[in-house]
Amino acid sequence: MTMRSPSGSTLPLRRIFGVPLLLAIATVIGLVSALLEDGFWDALSWVTLALPMLVAAWAIWFRRE
């Protein structure tokens, strides 16, 4: 299935939902790893839960141009 971009061209769904899906998977991994054990799992949860915030900050920063 494809969708049309504002310019009229078609975009595959993988291109539209690819990054949000990866961020959702990273968030789920972070939440589950926070519940498991200490040490490595805590570090993994910090990294994976910080990733969506960093991506959002990056997007806001570069949209201001």
XYZ file of N, CA and C in Angstrom:
195
model
N 0.839 -1.170 0.000
C 0.000 0.000 0.000
C 0.887 1.237 0.000
N 0.471 2.244 -0.705
C 1.239 3.479 -0.777
C 0.340 4.655 -0.447
N 0.956 5.755 -0.076
C 0.224 6.988 0.205
C 0.851 8.092 -0.633
N 0.100 9.127 -0.876
C 0.600 10.230 -1.677
C 1.215 11.296 -0.774
N 2.351 11.818 -1.204
C 2.993 12.906 -0.479
C 2.355 14.218 -0.928
N 2.654 15.328 -0.243
C 2.081 16.615 -0.659
C 2.434 16.986 -2.099
N 3.551 16.494 -2.603
C 3.934 16.818 -3.974
C 3.217 15.947 -4.993
N 2.458 14.951 -4.528
C 1.707 14.104 -5.426
C 2.345 12.761 -5.718
N 3.584 12.564 -5.305
C 4.233 11.276 -5.521
C 3.787 10.287 -4.448
N 3.965 9.015 -4.718
C 3.542 8.005 -3.757
C 4.704 7.600 -2.867
N 4.404 7.327 -1.601
C 5.396 6.909 -0.622
C 5.010 5.543 -0.078
N 5.961 4.608 -0.012
C 5.628 3.308 0.583
C 5.423 3.446 2.095
N 4.594 2.571 2.654
C 4.309 2.623 4.087
C 5.561 2.416 4.930
N 6.519 1.638 4.425
C 7.755 1.414 5.168
C 8.492 2.730 5.379
N 8.450 3.611 4.391
C 9.133 4.893 4.526
C 8.387 5.819 5.487
N 7.069 5.696 5.535
C 6.272 6.561 6.403
C 6.357 6.115 7.860
N 6.217 4.809 8.103
C 6.118 4.305 9.466
C 7.380 3.607 9.958
N 8.460 3.613 9.195
C 9.675 2.899 9.579
C 10.300 3.416 10.863
N 10.565 4.709 10.922
C 11.214 5.289 12.104
C 10.307 5.233 13.328
N 9.015 5.593 13.228
C 8.160 5.452 14.420
C 8.075 4.015 14.931
N 8.077 3.053 14.024
C 8.038 1.658 14.451
C 9.323 1.277 15.185
N 10.468 1.703 14.683
C 11.736 1.422 15.368
C 11.789 2.088 16.740
N 11.273 3.310 16.843
C 11.242 3.987 18.142
C 10.299 3.278 19.108
N 9.193 2.772 18.614
C 8.263 2.026 19.473
C 8.903 0.736 19.970
N 9.609 0.039 19.092
C 10.294 -1.196 19.494
C 11.366 -0.891 20.530
N 12.127 0.186 20.323
C 13.160 0.565 21.293
C 12.542 0.906 22.642
N 11.395 1.564 22.638
C 10.717 1.910 23.886
C 10.251 0.668 24.627
N 9.674 -0.278 23.913
C 9.224 -1.521 24.556
C 10.416 -2.280 25.138
N 11.518 -2.347 24.391
C 12.727 -3.006 24.895
C 13.218 -2.298 26.155
N 13.182 -0.971 26.155
C 13.616 -0.214 27.327
C 12.739 -0.450 28.535
N 11.429 -0.494 28.331
C 10.528 -0.716 29.462
C 10.667 -2.124 30.030
N 10.810 -3.103 29.165
C 10.965 -4.485 29.639
C 12.312 -4.664 30.327
N 13.367 -4.090 29.757
C 14.692 -4.259 30.368
C 14.783 -3.546 31.720
N 14.005 -2.494 31.911
C 14.001 -1.815 33.210
C 13.399 -2.696 34.297
N 12.550 -3.633 33.909
C 11.924 -4.520 34.886
C 12.748 -5.755 35.204
N 13.747 -6.066 34.388
C 14.454 -7.336 34.535
C 15.425 -7.344 35.709
N 16.611 -6.837 35.508
C 17.629 -6.872 36.559
C 18.402 -5.570 36.571
N 19.405 -5.507 37.450
C 20.248 -4.328 37.537
C 21.454 -4.468 36.627
N 22.284 -3.433 36.626
C 23.530 -3.472 35.858
C 23.300 -3.196 34.386
N 23.618 -4.169 33.550
C 23.502 -4.031 32.105
C 22.078 -3.676 31.689
N 21.093 -4.296 32.323
C 19.703 -4.067 31.943
C 19.263 -2.642 32.237
N 19.752 -2.080 33.330
C 19.447 -0.675 33.631
C 20.055 0.246 32.582
N 21.289 -0.029 32.192
C 21.942 0.787 31.169
C 21.205 0.679 29.842
N 20.783 -0.520 29.489
C 20.032 -0.715 28.255
C 18.710 0.050 28.298
N 18.044 0.039 29.431
C 16.775 0.764 29.534
C 16.989 2.269 29.419
N 18.036 2.803 30.016
C 18.332 4.225 29.904
C 18.576 4.625 28.458
N 19.369 3.830 27.770
C 19.700 4.166 26.380
C 18.466 4.081 25.494
N 17.721 3.000 25.600
C 16.581 2.821 24.710
C 15.427 3.771 25.032
N 15.275 4.171 26.287
C 14.224 5.124 26.624
C 14.639 6.566 26.327
N 15.920 6.827 26.258
C 16.392 8.166 25.890
C 16.361 8.378 24.380
N 16.399 7.310 23.622
C 16.455 7.406 22.166
C 15.280 8.185 21.567
N 14.022 7.912 21.919
C 12.930 8.705 21.349
C 13.009 10.191 21.708
N 13.477 10.495 22.923
C 13.618 11.895 23.309
C 14.701 12.587 22.495
N 15.798 11.889 22.243
C 16.866 12.464 21.438
C 16.435 12.676 19.988
N 15.693 11.731 19.451
C 15.189 11.872 18.083
C 14.216 13.046 17.997
N 13.344 13.197 18.979
C 12.402 14.317 18.983
C 13.129 15.651 19.098
N 14.131 15.728 19.960
C 14.911 16.966 20.098
C 15.641 17.284 18.798
N 16.204 16.268 18.161
C 16.891 16.461 16.881
C 15.920 16.986 15.820
N 14.716 16.407 15.763
C 13.726 16.827 14.772
C 13.276 18.263 15.017
N 13.068 18.630 16.274
C 12.668 20.003 16.592
C 13.785 20.968 16.242
N 15.006 20.617 16.547
C 16.145 21.492 16.294
C 16.304 21.781 14.796
N 16.194 20.755 13.961
C 16.412 20.945 12.532
C 15.168 21.402 11.783
N 14.007 21.415 12.411
C 12.801 21.951 11.777
C 12.737 23.466 11.892
N 13.550 24.075 12.719
C 13.501 25.516 12.930
C 14.109 26.297 11.771
N 14.797 25.651 10.899
C 15.464 26.364 9.799
C 14.513 26.907 8.798
